[in-house]
Coordinates of C-alpha atoms in Angstrom, one line a residue:
M24 CA -20.1 45.3 43.0
D25 CA -20.3 43.3 46.3
G26 CA -18.8 44.6 49.8
H27 CA -15.7 42.3 49.8
S28 CA -15.0 43.7 46.2
Q29 CA -15.5 47.3 47.1
F30 CA -13.2 46.8 50.0
A31 CA -10.4 45.1 48.1
T32 CA -10.6 48.0 45.6
I33 CA -10.3 50.7 48.6
L34 CA -7.4 48.8 50.0
T35 CA -5.7 48.6 46.6
R36 CA -6.3 52.3 45.8
E37 CA -5.0 53.6 49.4
F38 CA -1.8 51.1 48.9
V39 CA -1.3 52.7 45.4
E40 CA -1.5 56.2 46.7
Q41 CA 0.9 55.6 49.3
R42 CA 3.8 54.5 46.9
S43 CA 6.7 57.0 46.7
C44 CA 8.0 55.6 43.4
P45 CA 6.4 55.1 40.1
R46 CA 5.4 51.6 38.9
Y47 CA 6.4 49.8 35.5
R48 CA 5.2 46.9 33.6
L49 CA 7.3 44.0 33.8
E50 CA 6.2 40.7 33.2
T51 CA 8.8 38.0 34.1
D52 CA 8.9 34.7 36.1
I53 CA 9.4 35.0 39.6
R54 CA 10.5 32.6 42.5
V55 CA 9.4 33.2 46.0
Y56 CA 11.2 31.7 49.1
P57 CA 9.0 31.8 51.9
R58 CA 10.3 30.8 55.4
N59 CA 8.6 27.7 56.3
S60 CA 7.3 26.1 52.8
A61 CA 8.8 25.3 49.3
V62 CA 9.5 27.7 46.5
I63 CA 6.3 29.3 44.8
R64 CA 6.7 30.2 41.1
G65 CA 4.7 33.0 39.7
H66 CA 5.0 36.0 37.5
T67 CA 5.6 39.7 37.9
V68 CA 3.0 42.2 37.2
D69 CA 5.2 45.3 37.8
I70 CA 8.2 46.7 39.6
G71 CA 8.9 50.1 40.9
E72 CA 12.3 51.1 43.0
S73 CA 10.7 50.4 46.2
G74 CA 8.6 47.0 45.2
I75 CA 7.3 44.5 43.0
A76 CA 3.8 42.7 42.2
A77 CA 3.5 39.3 41.2
M78 CA 0.7 36.8 40.9
L79 CA 1.2 33.8 42.8
P80 CA -1.0 30.2 42.7
T81 CA -0.2 30.0 46.7
E82 CA -0.8 32.1 49.6
V83 CA 2.2 34.1 51.4
P84 CA 1.4 35.6 54.7
L85 CA 1.2 39.3 55.0
G86 CA 4.2 40.7 56.8
E87 CA 6.3 37.8 56.0
V88 CA 10.1 38.5 54.9
V89 CA 10.4 36.4 51.9
R90 CA 13.6 35.9 49.1
L91 CA 12.7 36.9 45.5
E92 CA 14.6 35.7 42.5
F93 CA 13.8 37.2 39.2
T94 CA 15.2 38.2 36.1
L95 CA 15.7 42.0 34.7
P96 CA 16.7 43.3 31.4
F97 CA 20.1 43.9 33.1
G98 CA 20.5 40.5 34.7
D99 CA 19.2 38.3 37.3
A100 CA 17.7 39.5 40.8
E101 CA 18.1 38.3 44.2
I102 CA 16.2 40.2 47.0
L103 CA 14.6 40.2 50.2
A104 CA 11.2 41.6 50.3
T105 CA 8.3 42.1 52.6
V106 CA 4.9 40.8 51.7
R107 CA 2.9 44.0 52.0
Q108 CA -0.5 43.8 50.2
K109 CA -2.4 40.6 49.0
V110 CA -5.9 40.9 46.5
A111 CA -7.1 37.6 45.4
F112 CA -3.6 36.4 43.9
R113 CA -1.9 39.4 43.3
Y114 CA 1.0 40.0 45.9
G115 CA 2.9 43.4 46.7
F116 CA 6.2 43.0 47.9
Q117 CA 8.4 45.8 49.4
F118 CA 12.1 45.7 48.9
V119 CA 14.1 45.2 52.4
D120 CA 17.5 44.4 50.4
P121 CA 20.5 46.8 50.8
D122 CA 21.4 49.0 47.7
S123 CA 23.6 46.4 46.0
I124 CA 20.7 45.2 44.0
R125 CA 18.5 48.4 43.9
T126 CA 21.0 50.0 41.2
M127 CA 20.1 47.5 38.8
I128 CA 16.5 47.7 39.9
R129 CA 16.7 51.5 39.3
R130 CA 18.1 51.1 35.9
T131 CA 15.6 48.7 34.9
C132 CA 12.7 51.4 36.0
R133 CA 14.3 53.9 34.0
S134 CA 14.7 51.8 31.1
L135 CA 10.8 50.9 31.2
T136 CA 7.6 52.9 30.2
P137 CA 5.6 54.2 33.4
Q138 CA 2.4 52.5 33.9
A139 CA -0.8 54.1 34.1
C140 CA -2.3 53.9 37.6
P141 CA -5.6 52.4 37.1
F142 CA -7.0 54.8 40.3
S143 CA -5.2 58.1 39.2
K144 CA -8.0 61.0 38.6
K145 CA -7.5 62.1 35.0
P146 CA -9.6 65.1 34.1

């Protein structure tokens, strides 16, 4: 593994370990609306009560607040989020919107099976 890949793996592991909520596999289309550019279309990887991960073909700056639109099993979601992580084309977003949409996200998470963390230490 080269130095860049090792560094990305360490950053991803640290980010995953800092999460306070479990993640759940969710594959759906997502639209990301950055402040100063056109809509970016991608697809989600997983979701938790505090954020969502998505694969995007275009760069979004870390730290930027964006509007996200995606569909959950219980309806359409539109929420503001901060871009917290980027590893290659995978982005991690932390929700910053008030609790109005979080109720639907919480309900969705509780209906899904938790995703195994690839960095967890199992005996």
